[in-house]
Short mmCIF file of C-alpha atoms in Angstrom, two decimals:
data_model
loop_
_atom_site.label_atom_id
_atom_site.label_comp_id
_atom_site.label_asym_id
_atom_site.label_seq_id
_atom_site.Cartn_x
_atom_site.Cartn_y
_atom_site.Cartn_z
CA MET O 27 1.80 -8.84 8.85
CA THR O 28 2.89 -11.83 6.81
CA ASP O 29 0.62 -14.84 6.38
CA THR O 30 2.78 -17.92 6.74
CA GLY O 31 -0.04 -20.33 5.90
CA THR O 32 0.18 -24.06 6.45
CA TYR O 33 2.43 -26.57 4.74
CA ILE O 34 2.06 -30.03 3.34
CA LYS O 35 4.87 -32.54 3.33
CA MET O 36 5.23 -34.94 0.41
CA SER O 37 7.66 -37.72 -0.24
CA ASP O 38 10.18 -37.14 -3.01
CA LYS O 39 9.02 -40.55 -4.29
CA LEU O 40 5.52 -39.19 -4.99
CA PRO O 41 6.02 -38.74 -8.77
CA GLU O 42 6.85 -42.46 -9.12
CA HIS O 43 4.18 -43.78 -6.74
CA ARG O 44 2.10 -46.40 -8.56
CA LYS O 45 -1.19 -44.66 -7.77
CA ILE O 46 0.07 -41.28 -9.01
CA VAL O 47 1.40 -42.86 -12.21
CA ALA O 48 -1.92 -44.66 -12.75
CA ALA O 49 -3.90 -41.47 -12.15
CA GLY O 50 -1.88 -39.42 -14.65
CA GLY O 51 -0.43 -35.93 -14.44
CA ASP O 52 -3.61 -33.86 -14.45
CA ALA O 53 -5.26 -35.98 -11.75
CA ALA O 54 -2.02 -35.98 -9.75
CA TRP O 55 -1.97 -32.18 -9.80
CA LEU O 56 -5.61 -32.11 -8.63
CA HIS O 57 -4.59 -34.46 -5.80
CA ILE O 58 -1.77 -32.14 -4.73
CA CYS O 59 -4.12 -29.15 -4.86
CA ALA O 60 -6.62 -31.11 -2.73
CA LEU O 61 -3.90 -31.91 -0.18
CA ALA O 62 -3.10 -28.20 0.06
CA TYR O 63 -6.81 -27.31 0.37
CA ALA O 64 -7.34 -29.87 3.14
CA SER O 65 -4.28 -28.62 5.03
CA ARG O 66 -5.12 -24.94 4.62
CA ASN O 67 -8.74 -25.44 5.67
CA LEU O 68 -8.12 -28.09 8.34
CA THR O 69 -10.67 -30.48 6.77
CA ASP O 70 -9.01 -33.74 7.89
CA GLY O 71 -8.86 -34.75 4.23
CA PHE O 72 -12.47 -34.11 3.29
CA ILE O 73 -13.08 -32.31 -0.02
CA PRO O 74 -16.54 -31.03 -1.05
CA GLN O 75 -17.37 -32.48 -4.47
CA ASP O 76 -18.77 -29.13 -5.62
CA PHE O 77 -15.46 -27.47 -4.78
CA VAL O 78 -13.30 -29.81 -6.91
CA PRO O 79 -13.51 -27.59 -10.06
CA ARG O 80 -12.05 -24.70 -8.06
CA LEU O 81 -9.01 -26.64 -6.81
CA SER O 82 -7.02 -26.56 -10.06
CA ASP O 83 -7.23 -25.30 -13.62
CA ARG O 84 -7.20 -28.77 -15.21
CA LYS O 85 -10.01 -29.66 -17.59
CA GLN O 86 -12.75 -32.16 -16.67
CA PRO O 87 -12.26 -32.02 -12.89
CA ALA O 88 -15.11 -34.46 -12.20
CA LYS O 89 -13.45 -37.02 -14.47
CA LEU O 90 -10.10 -36.45 -12.73
CA ALA O 91 -11.74 -36.87 -9.32
CA ALA O 92 -13.28 -40.15 -10.51
CA LYS O 93 -9.82 -41.30 -11.63
CA LEU O 94 -8.41 -40.45 -8.19
CA CYS O 95 -11.16 -42.59 -6.67
CA ASP O 96 -10.45 -45.40 -9.16
CA VAL O 97 -6.81 -45.58 -8.05
CA ASP O 98 -7.75 -45.22 -4.35
CA LEU O 99 -6.09 -41.87 -3.74
CA TRP O 100 -9.54 -40.48 -2.90
CA HIS O 101 -12.72 -42.14 -1.66
CA ALA O 102 -16.34 -41.32 -2.42
CA PRO O 103 -19.21 -42.07 -0.03
CA GLY O 104 -19.77 -45.81 0.35
CA HIS O 105 -16.12 -46.80 -0.19
CA ASP O 106 -14.83 -50.03 1.34
CA CYS O 107 -11.41 -48.90 2.61
CA LYS O 108 -11.25 -49.94 6.25
CA ARG O 109 -8.55 -47.38 7.09
CA CYS O 110 -10.42 -44.25 5.99
CA PRO O 111 -13.56 -42.57 7.34
CA GLN O 112 -16.69 -42.43 5.24
CA PRO O 113 -17.24 -39.01 3.69
CA PRO O 114 -20.73 -37.58 3.91
CA ALA O 115 -22.83 -37.30 0.76
CA GLY O 116 -21.36 -34.68 -1.56
CA GLU O 117 -17.77 -35.05 -0.36
CA TYR O 118 -14.63 -37.05 -1.02
CA VAL O 119 -12.00 -38.05 1.51
CA ILE O 120 -8.29 -38.28 0.69
CA HIS O 121 -7.00 -41.80 1.34
CA ASP O 122 -4.93 -42.05 4.55
CA TYR O 123 -4.93 -38.24 4.97
CA LEU O 124 -4.81 -38.43 8.76
CA GLU O 125 -1.96 -40.98 8.62
CA HIS O 126 0.28 -38.51 6.87
#
């Protein structure tokens, strides 16, 4: 039996997106890994903060997650984005995950 898994679809413009460029390569890779995690686990874009270090092999994952929040690719609890749900304490939500 072959496990086909789930798939994520990304624009071929992603590497030049202003938020990805602002986040930098290591944070961008963490973002892609988080997209795959959310798809695979059907989380609707929610990522447990404690799980972030397990998503990729990049150094300083908490700092990278903070950068993703700074550029509005992710949101922490208490964010002010009107389009995204509030994550519970201890989680992030990927910006516009359910839109894409």
